[in-house]
mmCIF file with all atom_site columns, C-alpha atoms in Angstrom:
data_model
loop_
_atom_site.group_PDB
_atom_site.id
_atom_site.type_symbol
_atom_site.label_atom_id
_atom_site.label_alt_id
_atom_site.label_comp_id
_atom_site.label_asym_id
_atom_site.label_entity_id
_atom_site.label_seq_id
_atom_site.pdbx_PDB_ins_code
_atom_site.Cartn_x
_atom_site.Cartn_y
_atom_site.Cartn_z
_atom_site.occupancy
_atom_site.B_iso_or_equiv
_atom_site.pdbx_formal_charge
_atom_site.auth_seq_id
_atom_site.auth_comp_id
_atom_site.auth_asym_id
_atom_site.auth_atom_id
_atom_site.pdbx_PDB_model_num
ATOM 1   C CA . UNK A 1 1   ? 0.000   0.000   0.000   1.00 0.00 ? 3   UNK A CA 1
ATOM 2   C CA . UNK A 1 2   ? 1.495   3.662   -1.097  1.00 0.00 ? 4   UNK A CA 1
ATOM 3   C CA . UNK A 1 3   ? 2.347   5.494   1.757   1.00 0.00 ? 5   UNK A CA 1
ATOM 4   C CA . UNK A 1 4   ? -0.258  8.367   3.008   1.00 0.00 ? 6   UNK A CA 1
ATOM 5   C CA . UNK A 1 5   ? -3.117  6.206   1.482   1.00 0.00 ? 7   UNK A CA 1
ATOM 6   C CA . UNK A 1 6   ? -4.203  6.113   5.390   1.00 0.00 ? 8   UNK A CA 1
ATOM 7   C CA . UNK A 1 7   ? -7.679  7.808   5.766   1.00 0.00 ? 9   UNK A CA 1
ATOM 8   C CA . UNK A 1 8   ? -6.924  11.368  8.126   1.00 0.00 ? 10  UNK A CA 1
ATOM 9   C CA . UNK A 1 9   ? -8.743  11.112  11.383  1.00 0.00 ? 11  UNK A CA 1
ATOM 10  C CA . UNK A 1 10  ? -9.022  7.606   11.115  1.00 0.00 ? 12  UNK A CA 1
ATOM 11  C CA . UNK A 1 11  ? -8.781  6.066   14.688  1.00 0.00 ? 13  UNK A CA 1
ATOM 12  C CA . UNK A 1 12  ? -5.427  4.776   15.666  1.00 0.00 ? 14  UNK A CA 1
ATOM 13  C CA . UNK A 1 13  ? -6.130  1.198   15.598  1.00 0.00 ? 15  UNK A CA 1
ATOM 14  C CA . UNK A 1 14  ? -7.025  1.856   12.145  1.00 0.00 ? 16  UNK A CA 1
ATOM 15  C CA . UNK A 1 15  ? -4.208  3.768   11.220  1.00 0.00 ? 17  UNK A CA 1
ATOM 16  C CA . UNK A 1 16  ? -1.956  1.287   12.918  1.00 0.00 ? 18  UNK A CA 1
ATOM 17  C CA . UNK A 1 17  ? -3.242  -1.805  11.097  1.00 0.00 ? 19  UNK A CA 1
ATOM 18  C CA . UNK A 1 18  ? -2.841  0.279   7.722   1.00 0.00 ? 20  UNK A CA 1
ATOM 19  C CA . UNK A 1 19  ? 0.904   0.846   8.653   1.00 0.00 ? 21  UNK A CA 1
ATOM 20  C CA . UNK A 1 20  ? 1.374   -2.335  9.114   1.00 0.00 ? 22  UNK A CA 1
ATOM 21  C CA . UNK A 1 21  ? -0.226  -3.665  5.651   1.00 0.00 ? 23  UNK A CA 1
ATOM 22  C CA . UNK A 1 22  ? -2.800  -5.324  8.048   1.00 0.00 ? 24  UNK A CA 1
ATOM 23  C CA . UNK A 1 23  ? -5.695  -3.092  6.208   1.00 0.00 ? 25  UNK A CA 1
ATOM 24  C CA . UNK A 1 24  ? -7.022  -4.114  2.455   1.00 0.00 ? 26  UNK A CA 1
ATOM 25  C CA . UNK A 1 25  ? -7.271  -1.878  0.234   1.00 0.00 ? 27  UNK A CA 1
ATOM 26  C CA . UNK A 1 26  ? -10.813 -2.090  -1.800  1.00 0.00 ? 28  UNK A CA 1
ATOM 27  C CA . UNK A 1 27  ? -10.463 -0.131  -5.087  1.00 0.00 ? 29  UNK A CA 1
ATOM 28  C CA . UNK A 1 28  ? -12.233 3.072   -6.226  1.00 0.00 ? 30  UNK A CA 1
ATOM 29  C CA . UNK A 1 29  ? -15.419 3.534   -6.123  1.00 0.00 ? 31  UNK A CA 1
ATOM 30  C CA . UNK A 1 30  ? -17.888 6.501   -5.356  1.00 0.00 ? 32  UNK A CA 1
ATOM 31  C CA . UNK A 1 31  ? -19.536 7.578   -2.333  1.00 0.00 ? 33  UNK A CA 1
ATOM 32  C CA . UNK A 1 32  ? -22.565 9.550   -2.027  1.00 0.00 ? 34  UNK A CA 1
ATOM 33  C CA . UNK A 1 33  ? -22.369 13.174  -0.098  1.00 0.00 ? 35  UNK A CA 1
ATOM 34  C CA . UNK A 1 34  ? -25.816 14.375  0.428   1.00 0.00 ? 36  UNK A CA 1
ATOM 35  C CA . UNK A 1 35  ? -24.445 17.644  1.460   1.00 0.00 ? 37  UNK A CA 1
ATOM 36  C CA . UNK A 1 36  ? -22.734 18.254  -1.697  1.00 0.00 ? 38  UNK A CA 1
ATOM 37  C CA . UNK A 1 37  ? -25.536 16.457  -3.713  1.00 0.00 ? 39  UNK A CA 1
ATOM 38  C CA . UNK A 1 38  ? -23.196 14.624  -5.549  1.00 0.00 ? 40  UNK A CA 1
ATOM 39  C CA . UNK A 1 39  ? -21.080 11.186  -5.505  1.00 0.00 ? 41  UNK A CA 1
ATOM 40  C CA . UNK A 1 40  ? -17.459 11.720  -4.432  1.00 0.00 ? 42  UNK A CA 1
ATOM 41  C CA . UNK A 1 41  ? -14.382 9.665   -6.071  1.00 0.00 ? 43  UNK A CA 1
ATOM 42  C CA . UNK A 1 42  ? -12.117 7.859   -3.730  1.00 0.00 ? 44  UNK A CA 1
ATOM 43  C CA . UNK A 1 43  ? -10.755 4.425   -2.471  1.00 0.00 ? 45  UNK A CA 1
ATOM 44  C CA . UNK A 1 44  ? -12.366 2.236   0.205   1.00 0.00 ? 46  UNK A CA 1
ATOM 45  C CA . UNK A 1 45  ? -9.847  0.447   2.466   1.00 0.00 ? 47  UNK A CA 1
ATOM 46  C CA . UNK A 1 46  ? -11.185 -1.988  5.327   1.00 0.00 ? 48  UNK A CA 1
ATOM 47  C CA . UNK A 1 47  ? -9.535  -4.070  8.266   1.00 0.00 ? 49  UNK A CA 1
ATOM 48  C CA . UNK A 1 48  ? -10.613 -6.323  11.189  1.00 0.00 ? 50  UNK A CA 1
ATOM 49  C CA . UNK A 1 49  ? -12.255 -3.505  12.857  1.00 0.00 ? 51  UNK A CA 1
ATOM 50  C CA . UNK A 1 50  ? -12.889 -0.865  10.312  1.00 0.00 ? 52  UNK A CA 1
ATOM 51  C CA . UNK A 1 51  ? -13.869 0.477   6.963   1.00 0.00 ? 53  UNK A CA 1
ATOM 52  C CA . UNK A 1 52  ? -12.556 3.521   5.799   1.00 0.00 ? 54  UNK A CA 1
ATOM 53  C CA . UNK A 1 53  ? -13.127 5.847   2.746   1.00 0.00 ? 55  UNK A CA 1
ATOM 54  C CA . UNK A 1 54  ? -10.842 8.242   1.495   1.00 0.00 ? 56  UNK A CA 1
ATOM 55  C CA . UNK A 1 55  ? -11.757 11.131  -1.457  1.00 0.00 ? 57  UNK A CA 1
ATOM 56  C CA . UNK A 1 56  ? -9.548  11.372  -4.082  1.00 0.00 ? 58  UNK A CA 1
ATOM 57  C CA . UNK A 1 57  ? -9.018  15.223  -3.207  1.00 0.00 ? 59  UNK A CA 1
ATOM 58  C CA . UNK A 1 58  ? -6.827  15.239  0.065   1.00 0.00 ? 60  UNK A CA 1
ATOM 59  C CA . UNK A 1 59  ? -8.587  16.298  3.159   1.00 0.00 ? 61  UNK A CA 1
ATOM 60  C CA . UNK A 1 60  ? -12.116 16.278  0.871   1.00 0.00 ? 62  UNK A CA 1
ATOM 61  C CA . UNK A 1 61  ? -13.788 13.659  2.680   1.00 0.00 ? 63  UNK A CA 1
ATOM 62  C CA . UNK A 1 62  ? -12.689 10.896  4.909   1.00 0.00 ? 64  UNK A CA 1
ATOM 63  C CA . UNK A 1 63  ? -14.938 8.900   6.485   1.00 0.00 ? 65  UNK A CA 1
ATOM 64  C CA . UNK A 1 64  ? -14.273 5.917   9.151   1.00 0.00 ? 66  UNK A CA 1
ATOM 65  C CA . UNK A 1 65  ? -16.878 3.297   10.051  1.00 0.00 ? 67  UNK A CA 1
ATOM 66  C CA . UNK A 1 66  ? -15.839 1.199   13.105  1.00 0.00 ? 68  UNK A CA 1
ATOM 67  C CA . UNK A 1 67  ? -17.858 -2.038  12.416  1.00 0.00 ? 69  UNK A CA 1
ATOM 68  C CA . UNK A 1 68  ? -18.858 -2.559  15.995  1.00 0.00 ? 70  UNK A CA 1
ATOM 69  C CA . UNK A 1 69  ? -21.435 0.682   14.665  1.00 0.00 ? 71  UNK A CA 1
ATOM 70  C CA . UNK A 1 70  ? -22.498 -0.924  11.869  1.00 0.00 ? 72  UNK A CA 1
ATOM 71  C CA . UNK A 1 71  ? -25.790 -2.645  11.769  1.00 0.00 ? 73  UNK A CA 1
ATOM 72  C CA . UNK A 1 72  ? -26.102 -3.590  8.351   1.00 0.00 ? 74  UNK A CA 1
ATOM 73  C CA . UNK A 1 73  ? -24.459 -3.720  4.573   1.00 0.00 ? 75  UNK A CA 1
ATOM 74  C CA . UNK A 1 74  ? -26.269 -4.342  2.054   1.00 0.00 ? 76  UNK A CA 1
ATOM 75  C CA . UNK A 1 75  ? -26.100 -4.974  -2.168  1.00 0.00 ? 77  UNK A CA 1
ATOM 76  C CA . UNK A 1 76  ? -28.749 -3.143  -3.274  1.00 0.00 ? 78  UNK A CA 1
ATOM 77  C CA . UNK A 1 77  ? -30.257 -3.711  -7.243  1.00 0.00 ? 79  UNK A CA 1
ATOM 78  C CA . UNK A 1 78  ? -28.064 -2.759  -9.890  1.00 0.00 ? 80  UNK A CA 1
ATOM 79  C CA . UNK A 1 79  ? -29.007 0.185   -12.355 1.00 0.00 ? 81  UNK A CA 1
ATOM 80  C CA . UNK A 1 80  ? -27.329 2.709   -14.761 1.00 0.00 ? 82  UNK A CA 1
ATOM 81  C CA . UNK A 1 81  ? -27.356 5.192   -12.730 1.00 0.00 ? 83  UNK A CA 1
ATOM 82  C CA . UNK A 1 82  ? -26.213 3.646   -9.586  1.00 0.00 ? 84  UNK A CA 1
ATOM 83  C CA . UNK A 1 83  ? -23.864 0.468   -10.744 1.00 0.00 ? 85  UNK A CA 1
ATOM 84  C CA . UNK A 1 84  ? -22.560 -1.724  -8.146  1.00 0.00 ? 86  UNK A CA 1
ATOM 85  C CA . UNK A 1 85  ? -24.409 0.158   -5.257  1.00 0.00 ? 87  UNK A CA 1
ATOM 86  C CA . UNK A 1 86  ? -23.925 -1.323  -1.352  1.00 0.00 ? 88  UNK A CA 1
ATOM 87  C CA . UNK A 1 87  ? -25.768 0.886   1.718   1.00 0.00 ? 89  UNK A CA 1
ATOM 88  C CA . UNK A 1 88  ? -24.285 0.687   5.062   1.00 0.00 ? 90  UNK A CA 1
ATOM 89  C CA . UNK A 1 89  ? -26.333 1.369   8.128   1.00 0.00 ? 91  UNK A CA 1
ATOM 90  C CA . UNK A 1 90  ? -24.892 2.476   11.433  1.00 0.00 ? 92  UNK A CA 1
ATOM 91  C CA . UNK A 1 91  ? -26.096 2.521   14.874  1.00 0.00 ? 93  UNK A CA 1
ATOM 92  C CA . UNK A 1 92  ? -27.149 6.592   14.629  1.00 0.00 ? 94  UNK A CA 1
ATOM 93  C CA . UNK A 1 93  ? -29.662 5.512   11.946  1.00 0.00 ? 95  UNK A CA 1
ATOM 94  C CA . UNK A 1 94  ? -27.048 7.281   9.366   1.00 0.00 ? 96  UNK A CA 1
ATOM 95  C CA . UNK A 1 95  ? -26.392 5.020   5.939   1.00 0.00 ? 97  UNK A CA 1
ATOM 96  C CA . UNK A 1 96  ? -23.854 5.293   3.339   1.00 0.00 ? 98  UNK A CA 1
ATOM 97  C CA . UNK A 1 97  ? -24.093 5.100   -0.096  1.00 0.00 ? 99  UNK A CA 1
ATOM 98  C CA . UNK A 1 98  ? -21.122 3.132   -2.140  1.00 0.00 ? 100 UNK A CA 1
ATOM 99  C CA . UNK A 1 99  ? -21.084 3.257   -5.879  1.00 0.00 ? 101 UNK A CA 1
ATOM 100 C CA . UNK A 1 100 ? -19.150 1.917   -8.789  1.00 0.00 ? 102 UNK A CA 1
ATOM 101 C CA . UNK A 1 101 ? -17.280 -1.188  -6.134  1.00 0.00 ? 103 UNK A CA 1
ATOM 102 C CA . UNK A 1 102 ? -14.846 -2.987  -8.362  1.00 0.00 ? 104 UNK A CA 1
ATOM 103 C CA . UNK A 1 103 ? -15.659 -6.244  -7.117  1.00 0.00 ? 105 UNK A CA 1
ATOM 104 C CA . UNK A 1 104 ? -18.645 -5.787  -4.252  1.00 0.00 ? 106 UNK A CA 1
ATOM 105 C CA . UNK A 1 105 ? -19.335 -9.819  -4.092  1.00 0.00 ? 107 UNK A CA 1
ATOM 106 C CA . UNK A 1 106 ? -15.930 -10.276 -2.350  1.00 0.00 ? 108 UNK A CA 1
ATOM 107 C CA . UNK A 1 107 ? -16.161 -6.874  -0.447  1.00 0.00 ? 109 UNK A CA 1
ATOM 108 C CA . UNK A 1 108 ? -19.591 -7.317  0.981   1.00 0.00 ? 110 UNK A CA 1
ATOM 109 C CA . UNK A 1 109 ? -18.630 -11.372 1.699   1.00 0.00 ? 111 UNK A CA 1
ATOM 110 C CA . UNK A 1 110 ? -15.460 -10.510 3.427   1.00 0.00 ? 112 UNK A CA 1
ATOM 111 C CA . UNK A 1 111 ? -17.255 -7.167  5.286   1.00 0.00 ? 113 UNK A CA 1
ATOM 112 C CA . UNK A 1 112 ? -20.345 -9.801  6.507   1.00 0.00 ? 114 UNK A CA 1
ATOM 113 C CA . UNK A 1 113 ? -18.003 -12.100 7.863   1.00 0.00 ? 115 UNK A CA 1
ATOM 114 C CA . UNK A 1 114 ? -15.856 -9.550  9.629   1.00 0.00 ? 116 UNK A CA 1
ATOM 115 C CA . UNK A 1 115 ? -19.016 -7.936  11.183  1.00 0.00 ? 117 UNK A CA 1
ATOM 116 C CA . UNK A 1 116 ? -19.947 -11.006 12.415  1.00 0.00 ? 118 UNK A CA 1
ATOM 117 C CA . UNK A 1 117 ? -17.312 -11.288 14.367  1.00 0.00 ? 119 UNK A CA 1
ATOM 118 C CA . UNK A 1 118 ? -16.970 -8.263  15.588  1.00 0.00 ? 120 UNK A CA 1
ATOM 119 C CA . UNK A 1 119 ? -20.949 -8.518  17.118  1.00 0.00 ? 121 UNK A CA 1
ATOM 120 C CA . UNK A 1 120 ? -20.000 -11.915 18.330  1.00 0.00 ? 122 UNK A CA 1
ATOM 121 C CA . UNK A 1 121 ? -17.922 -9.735  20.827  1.00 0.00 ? 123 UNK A CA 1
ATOM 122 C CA . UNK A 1 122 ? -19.692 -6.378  20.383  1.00 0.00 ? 124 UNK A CA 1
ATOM 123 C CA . UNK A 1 123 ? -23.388 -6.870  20.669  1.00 0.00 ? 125 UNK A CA 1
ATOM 124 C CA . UNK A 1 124 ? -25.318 -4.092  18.311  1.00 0.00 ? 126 UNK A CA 1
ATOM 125 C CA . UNK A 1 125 ? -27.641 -2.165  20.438  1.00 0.00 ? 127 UNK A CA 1
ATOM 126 C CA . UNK A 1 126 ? -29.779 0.153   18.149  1.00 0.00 ? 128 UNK A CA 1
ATOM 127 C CA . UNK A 1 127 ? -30.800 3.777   19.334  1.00 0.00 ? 129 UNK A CA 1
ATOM 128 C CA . UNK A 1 128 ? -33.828 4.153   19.908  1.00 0.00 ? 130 UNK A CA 1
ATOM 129 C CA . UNK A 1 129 ? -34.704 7.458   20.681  1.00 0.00 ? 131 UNK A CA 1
ATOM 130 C CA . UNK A 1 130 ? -36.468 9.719   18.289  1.00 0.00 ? 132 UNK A CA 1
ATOM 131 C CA . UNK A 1 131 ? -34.633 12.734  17.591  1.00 0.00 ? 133 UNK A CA 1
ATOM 132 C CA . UNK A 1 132 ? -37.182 14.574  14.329  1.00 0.00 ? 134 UNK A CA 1
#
């Protein structure tokens, strides 16, 4: 893995596994930025306890999902206008949009698997409050 191909603000586990080559690196794809209206280019990169995207632009967007807050990843139905697309919901009732995933059969397998274990020791407790 290229050097500074770490995501910034990434937590240090994260960034330690990366340094080590521990962390797999995903491929491009695109993830959706519903402040900006728009799908942002950039590179996905995952280990035992996280998933990380990093924009193409430096210090654009970075954004790091420890899987103990994930509740969910799923493949969602493949169109034109949204090719390859996986959603992944976290605990705060937040979901990401992924776009465009090189090879998302092995990615979502290999993300399922890891989130599995991670729940075995991490239970998922959802939030239930209703903040409108």
């Amino acid at each position: 893995m290229r050097s500074g191909a770490r995501c910034a603000g990434a937590k240090p586990d994260h960034q330690e596994a990366t340094r080590k080559g521990e962390a797999a690196h995903c491929g491009g794809l695109l993830l959706w930025t519903p402040f900006s209206w728009f799908h942002t280019a950039g590179h996905m990169f995952s280990s035992d306890s996280s998933t990380c995207f990093a924009s193409r632009e430096d210090g654009c967007y970075n954004v790091v999902l420890p899987l103990r807050e994930v509740v969910s990843m799923e493949k969602m139905e493949d169109t034109s206008l949204l090719p390859s697309p996986i959603i992944v919901s976290i605990r705060s009732k937040m979901a990401f949009q992924f776009i465009e995933l090189k090879d998302r059969e092995t990615l979502v397998e290999g993300q399922l698997e890891r989130l599995k274990q991670v729940h075995v020791n991490h239970p998922v407790h959802y939030d239930t409050s209703t903040n409108d």
